[in-house]
Short mmCIF file of C-alpha atoms in Angstrom, two decimals:
data_model
loop_
_atom_site.label_atom_id
_atom_site.label_comp_id
_atom_site.label_asym_id
_atom_site.label_seq_id
_atom_site.Cartn_x
_atom_site.Cartn_y
_atom_site.Cartn_z
CA MET A 1 -180.50 88.84 145.13
CA ARG A 2 -177.42 87.02 143.88
CA PHE A 3 -175.03 85.33 146.29
CA GLY A 4 -171.23 85.17 146.33
CA ILE A 5 -168.44 83.73 148.45
CA MET A 6 -164.98 85.16 149.18
CA ILE A 7 -162.15 82.63 149.48
CA VAL A 8 -159.01 83.85 151.25
CA PRO A 9 -155.98 82.58 149.21
CA GLU A 10 -154.25 81.01 152.22
CA ASP A 11 -154.46 77.29 151.44
CA ARG A 12 -152.19 75.02 149.47
CA TRP A 13 -153.99 74.09 146.28
CA GLN A 14 -154.98 70.56 147.27
CA THR A 15 -157.11 72.15 150.00
CA ALA A 16 -158.10 75.32 148.14
CA ARG A 17 -159.41 73.44 145.11
CA LEU A 18 -162.03 71.76 147.28
CA LYS A 19 -163.36 75.16 148.42
CA TRP A 20 -163.72 76.45 144.85
CA ARG A 21 -165.44 73.25 143.77
CA GLN A 22 -167.70 73.31 146.80
CA ALA A 23 -168.63 76.96 146.22
CA GLU A 24 -169.89 75.99 142.77
CA GLN A 25 -171.68 72.88 144.04
CA MET A 26 -173.38 74.91 146.77
CA GLY A 27 -174.98 77.09 144.11
CA PHE A 28 -173.24 80.42 144.69
CA ASP A 29 -173.43 82.77 141.71
CA HIS A 30 -169.87 84.00 142.00
CA ALA A 31 -166.69 83.25 143.98
CA TRP A 32 -163.96 85.79 144.69
CA THR A 33 -160.47 86.10 146.08
CA TYR A 34 -158.29 88.97 147.31
CA ASP A 35 -155.47 90.70 145.45
CA HIS A 36 -152.66 91.51 147.88
CA LEU A 37 -149.03 90.58 148.45
CA ASN A 38 -149.59 90.57 152.21
CA TRP A 39 -152.80 91.44 154.01
CA ARG A 40 -153.48 92.43 157.61
CA ALA A 41 -153.52 89.46 160.01
CA PHE A 42 -152.34 87.11 157.25
CA ARG A 43 -148.97 88.79 156.74
CA ALA A 44 -146.94 86.09 158.48
CA LYS A 45 -149.10 83.26 157.14
CA GLU A 46 -149.23 81.44 153.82
CA TRP A 47 -150.72 83.63 151.12
CA PHE A 48 -151.00 82.98 147.40
CA THR A 49 -151.38 85.57 144.66
CA LEU A 50 -154.30 86.37 142.41
CA VAL A 51 -153.32 85.22 138.93
CA PRO A 52 -152.34 81.59 139.65
CA THR A 53 -155.21 81.24 142.12
CA LEU A 54 -157.92 82.34 139.68
CA THR A 55 -156.30 80.45 136.81
CA ALA A 56 -156.44 77.23 138.81
CA ALA A 57 -159.98 78.01 139.99
CA ALA A 58 -161.06 78.50 136.37
CA VAL A 59 -159.84 75.00 135.54
CA GLU A 60 -161.48 73.43 138.60
CA THR A 61 -164.94 74.94 137.99
CA GLU A 62 -167.40 75.14 135.10
CA ARG A 63 -170.29 77.50 135.89
CA ILE A 64 -169.59 79.90 138.73
CA GLY A 65 -168.47 83.47 138.09
CA LEU A 66 -164.89 84.12 139.19
CA GLY A 67 -163.63 87.45 140.46
CA VAL A 68 -161.02 89.49 142.29
CA LEU A 69 -161.88 92.03 144.99
CA VAL A 70 -160.00 94.15 144.23
CA ALA A 71 -157.04 94.72 141.92
CA SER A 72 -155.47 98.11 142.57
CA PRO A 73 -152.71 100.44 141.33
CA ASN A 74 -150.66 99.36 144.37
CA LEU A 75 -149.51 96.16 142.72
CA ARG A 76 -149.26 96.25 138.93
CA HIS A 77 -149.37 98.41 135.84
CA PRO A 78 -152.62 98.34 133.82
CA VAL A 79 -150.82 96.75 130.86
CA HIS A 80 -149.73 93.76 132.95
CA LEU A 81 -153.16 93.50 134.56
CA ALA A 82 -155.00 93.60 131.23
CA LYS A 83 -152.87 90.82 129.73
CA ASP A 84 -153.52 88.60 132.74
CA VAL A 85 -157.26 89.40 132.69
CA ALA A 86 -157.63 88.45 129.04
CA ALA A 87 -155.86 85.15 129.68
CA ILE A 88 -157.98 84.19 132.71
CA ASP A 89 -161.18 85.18 130.90
CA ASP A 90 -160.19 82.84 128.08
CA ILE A 91 -159.28 79.97 130.41
CA SER A 92 -162.56 80.36 132.32
CA ASP A 93 -164.58 80.53 129.09
CA GLY A 94 -165.82 84.02 129.85
CA ARG A 95 -166.57 83.84 133.58
CA LEU A 96 -164.18 86.47 134.96
CA ILE A 97 -165.32 89.61 136.80
CA LEU A 98 -162.59 92.20 137.32
CA GLY A 99 -162.82 93.99 140.66
CA LEU A 100 -160.93 97.28 140.80
CA GLY A 101 -160.21 99.62 143.70
CA ALA A 102 -157.94 102.53 144.55
CA GLY A 103 -156.03 100.52 147.16
CA ALA A 104 -155.13 101.51 150.68
CA ALA A 105 -152.11 102.45 152.78
CA GLY A 106 -151.33 98.90 153.88
CA PHE A 107 -148.42 96.54 153.27
CA ASP A 108 -148.99 96.57 149.50
CA SER A 109 -148.25 100.29 149.42
CA THR A 110 -144.96 100.13 151.32
CA MET A 111 -143.16 96.96 150.23
CA THR A 112 -142.10 98.27 146.82
CA ARG A 113 -141.95 102.06 147.25
CA ARG A 114 -140.27 104.39 149.73
CA THR A 115 -143.19 106.78 150.14
CA PRO A 116 -146.80 105.56 150.03
CA TRP A 117 -149.17 107.59 147.90
CA SER A 118 -151.53 109.93 149.69
CA ARG A 119 -155.24 109.19 149.61
CA SER A 120 -155.72 112.04 147.14
CA GLU A 121 -153.06 110.69 144.79
CA ARG A 122 -154.48 107.15 145.03
CA THR A 123 -157.88 108.48 143.98
CA GLU A 124 -156.43 110.43 141.05
CA ARG A 125 -154.32 107.48 139.95
CA PHE A 126 -157.29 105.18 140.16
CA ALA A 127 -159.44 107.15 137.70
CA GLU A 128 -156.60 107.00 135.17
CA TYR A 129 -155.93 103.35 136.01
CA VAL A 130 -159.51 102.34 135.21
CA GLU A 131 -159.59 104.41 132.03
CA LEU A 132 -156.42 102.81 130.67
CA THR A 133 -157.46 99.29 131.73
CA ASP A 134 -160.75 99.79 129.88
CA GLN A 135 -158.96 100.83 126.73
CA LEU A 136 -156.48 97.95 126.90
CA LEU A 137 -159.31 95.41 127.21
CA THR A 138 -161.41 96.82 124.36
CA GLN A 139 -158.89 98.03 121.75
CA PRO A 140 -156.54 95.87 119.65
CA VAL A 141 -153.82 98.54 119.97
CA THR A 142 -153.59 101.16 122.72
CA THR A 143 -151.44 104.26 123.10
CA PHE A 144 -152.04 106.28 126.24
CA ASP A 145 -150.05 109.17 127.72
CA GLY A 146 -151.49 110.10 131.10
CA ARG A 147 -150.25 111.86 134.18
CA TYR A 148 -149.43 108.58 135.94
CA TYR A 149 -149.53 105.82 133.30
CA LEU A 150 -148.03 105.32 129.87
CA ALA A 151 -148.86 102.73 127.22
CA ASN A 152 -147.01 102.89 123.92
CA GLU A 153 -148.58 100.90 121.07
CA VAL A 154 -149.62 98.02 123.32
CA HIS A 155 -151.05 95.19 121.22
CA SER A 156 -153.81 93.33 123.04
CA TYR A 157 -154.21 89.99 121.32
CA PRO A 158 -156.38 88.22 122.18
CA LEU A 159 -159.01 90.52 123.62
CA CYS A 160 -161.40 89.22 126.27
CA ARG A 161 -163.65 86.24 125.63
CA GLN A 162 -166.48 88.42 126.98
CA GLN A 163 -167.29 91.35 124.75
CA PRO A 164 -166.80 94.25 124.72
CA ARG A 165 -164.69 93.26 127.77
CA VAL A 166 -164.93 91.56 131.16
CA PRO A 167 -167.35 93.31 133.54
CA PHE A 168 -165.78 95.73 136.00
CA ALA A 169 -166.72 95.60 139.69
CA ILE A 170 -165.47 98.92 141.06
CA ALA A 171 -165.12 99.68 144.77
CA ALA A 172 -165.92 103.28 145.68
CA SER A 173 -167.46 105.39 148.42
CA GLY A 174 -166.53 109.03 147.69
CA PRO A 175 -167.86 111.31 144.93
CA ARG A 176 -164.89 110.91 142.58
CA GLY A 177 -164.95 107.14 142.92
CA MET A 178 -168.69 107.02 142.31
CA ARG A 179 -168.19 108.93 139.05
CA VAL A 180 -165.71 106.26 137.94
CA VAL A 181 -168.29 103.59 138.81
CA ALA A 182 -171.03 105.37 136.87
CA ARG A 183 -168.83 105.60 133.81
CA HIS A 184 -167.22 102.16 133.72
CA ALA A 185 -168.73 99.61 136.12
CA SER A 186 -171.14 96.72 135.78
CA TYR A 187 -170.97 96.31 139.58
CA TRP A 188 -170.46 98.85 142.33
CA VAL A 189 -168.64 97.30 145.33
CA THR A 190 -168.92 98.30 148.97
CA THR A 191 -167.84 96.81 152.29
CA GLY A 192 -170.06 99.17 154.26
CA GLU A 193 -168.42 101.88 156.33
CA PRO A 194 -165.28 103.02 154.44
CA ASN A 195 -161.78 103.02 155.94
CA GLN A 196 -162.77 100.69 158.75
CA PHE A 197 -161.81 97.13 159.67
CA ALA A 198 -164.00 96.30 162.63
CA SER A 199 -166.97 94.00 162.20
CA ALA A 200 -170.30 95.24 163.54
CA PRO A 201 -173.82 93.72 163.42
CA TYR A 202 -175.24 93.89 159.92
CA GLU A 203 -178.22 95.99 160.99
CA GLN A 204 -175.85 98.87 161.74
CA ALA A 205 -174.65 98.94 158.12
CA LEU A 206 -178.06 99.66 156.62
CA PRO A 207 -178.02 103.49 156.95
CA VAL A 208 -174.54 103.61 155.41
CA LEU A 209 -175.60 101.37 152.53
CA ARG A 210 -178.67 103.46 151.81
CA ARG A 211 -176.61 106.64 151.66
CA GLN A 212 -174.04 105.00 149.40
CA VAL A 213 -176.71 103.65 147.04
CA GLU A 214 -178.22 107.14 146.81
CA ALA A 215 -174.79 108.57 145.96
CA LEU A 216 -174.29 105.91 143.27
CA GLU A 217 -177.65 106.62 141.71
CA LYS A 218 -176.96 110.37 141.73
CA ALA A 219 -173.61 109.82 139.98
CA CYS A 220 -175.32 107.71 137.30
CA VAL A 221 -178.06 110.26 136.70
CA GLU A 222 -175.49 113.05 136.35
CA ILE A 223 -173.89 111.33 133.34
CA GLY A 224 -177.17 110.11 131.85
CA ARG A 225 -176.85 106.46 132.85
CA ASP A 226 -179.79 104.41 134.12
CA PRO A 227 -178.85 103.54 137.75
CA SER A 228 -180.58 100.15 137.43
CA THR A 229 -177.87 99.05 134.97
CA VAL A 230 -175.29 98.98 137.79
CA SER A 231 -175.42 96.00 140.16
CA ARG A 232 -174.67 96.77 143.83
CA LEU A 233 -172.34 94.26 145.50
CA LEU A 234 -171.80 94.16 149.27
CA VAL A 235 -168.80 92.27 150.67
CA THR A 236 -169.54 91.33 154.26
CA GLY A 237 -166.97 90.34 156.87
CA PRO A 238 -164.48 93.21 157.12
CA THR A 239 -167.03 95.66 158.60
CA VAL A 240 -170.43 93.97 158.25
CA GLY A 241 -170.76 91.04 160.66
CA GLY A 242 -173.22 88.51 161.95
CA VAL A 243 -174.43 87.28 158.58
CA LEU A 244 -173.09 83.73 159.05
CA ASP A 245 -174.24 83.29 162.64
CA SER A 246 -177.10 81.12 161.38
CA PRO A 247 -179.17 80.51 158.23
CA ALA A 248 -181.89 82.71 159.72
CA ALA A 249 -179.42 85.58 160.18
CA PHE A 250 -178.12 85.15 156.64
CA PHE A 251 -181.51 85.37 154.98
CA ASP A 252 -182.69 88.14 157.27
CA ALA A 253 -179.60 90.12 156.29
CA ALA A 254 -180.16 89.34 152.60
CA GLY A 255 -183.69 90.69 152.79
CA ARG A 256 -182.63 93.87 154.57
CA PHE A 257 -179.76 94.44 152.15
CA ALA A 258 -182.10 93.99 149.18
CA GLU A 259 -184.45 96.61 150.61
CA ALA A 260 -181.45 98.98 150.87
CA GLY A 261 -180.72 98.47 147.17
CA ILE A 262 -178.06 95.72 147.25
CA THR A 263 -178.28 93.16 144.44
CA ASP A 264 -175.26 90.93 145.22
CA PHE A 265 -174.42 89.66 148.73
CA VAL A 266 -170.93 88.20 149.30
CA VAL A 267 -169.84 86.37 152.46
CA GLN A 268 -166.43 85.15 153.59
CA TRP A 269 -165.63 81.44 153.57
CA PRO A 270 -165.73 80.55 157.30
CA ARG A 271 -162.36 80.05 158.96
CA PRO A 272 -161.50 78.26 162.23
CA ASP A 273 -160.13 81.50 163.74
CA GLU A 274 -160.36 85.24 163.23
CA PRO A 275 -160.68 87.03 160.94
CA PHE A 276 -163.87 85.58 159.45
CA GLN A 277 -164.27 82.88 162.08
CA GLY A 278 -167.32 80.70 161.52
CA LYS A 279 -168.65 77.25 160.77
CA VAL A 280 -168.72 75.68 157.33
CA GLU A 281 -171.72 73.66 158.51
CA VAL A 282 -173.75 76.90 158.71
CA LEU A 283 -172.68 77.79 155.17
CA GLU A 284 -173.78 74.36 153.97
CA LYS A 285 -177.21 74.84 155.57
CA ILE A 286 -177.54 78.24 153.90
CA ALA A 287 -176.66 76.73 150.53
CA GLU A 288 -179.60 74.34 150.76
CA ASP A 289 -181.99 77.31 150.58
CA LEU A 290 -180.21 79.72 148.22
CA ASP A 291 -182.42 79.06 145.20
CA ARG A 292 -185.56 80.13 147.00
CA HIS A 293 -184.08 83.55 147.76
CA ARG A 294 -182.27 84.16 144.48
CA ILE A 295 -183.48 86.85 142.10
CA THR A 296 -181.74 86.92 138.73
#
């Protein structure tokens, strides 16, 4: 099991930098942030965007993997995303993980367009979005003429520090999304029950996770890919709760998730109020024992 931490981009940098440094010092394998313009309960609060946040985090840290969960078609064209990704991967000396998802019908989908895309259109756009992003990050020059996206002789210099490109962490739950994961992803990402934002005890998520892992493995087999080459990353907090109640709960959850096929276990940085209310002191206690439970 590998362990990660999600840091909500709500703090001014003098405070936020301490969290990113502390995440590395605690021994977490990777640290992540969200990619939204506004998000749920944080809409009227301070909120900073992905690119400057991860750029600054790359400068403040040396070892820890850095990622976004998740970039989506809601916010930017693949050409703009790919240029930013290559830059952050260079600044971080090859530590970036690019999380990608289809997006949802939240604030991001309504602030810059009159009519939000339907779920079906988001799914179709996403497959093309990932395909073009992959090409932009692996080819010096890309021309692409798709149903939704166009790239005309886009020169990608430099390419990623990591070769052939940064690893993709792709969020998916349905059959079409799982096929995208099987084709392109180093990590499959889940938050448990899809289309839900209500935290429940972590034990309740296990049947859902097992079914999703089976669907992932089936999608891999169908295209001739070894399912073991895809890591399985669970983000707790939005739907999977109770994991930061105590160190005992954390490691019990980690063991149960591992048995269900999860390889990477991500928790939210505890906040003083909801969402993700908790105690940093519990996180610090957990960090003291991470090495004993880590499997690389």
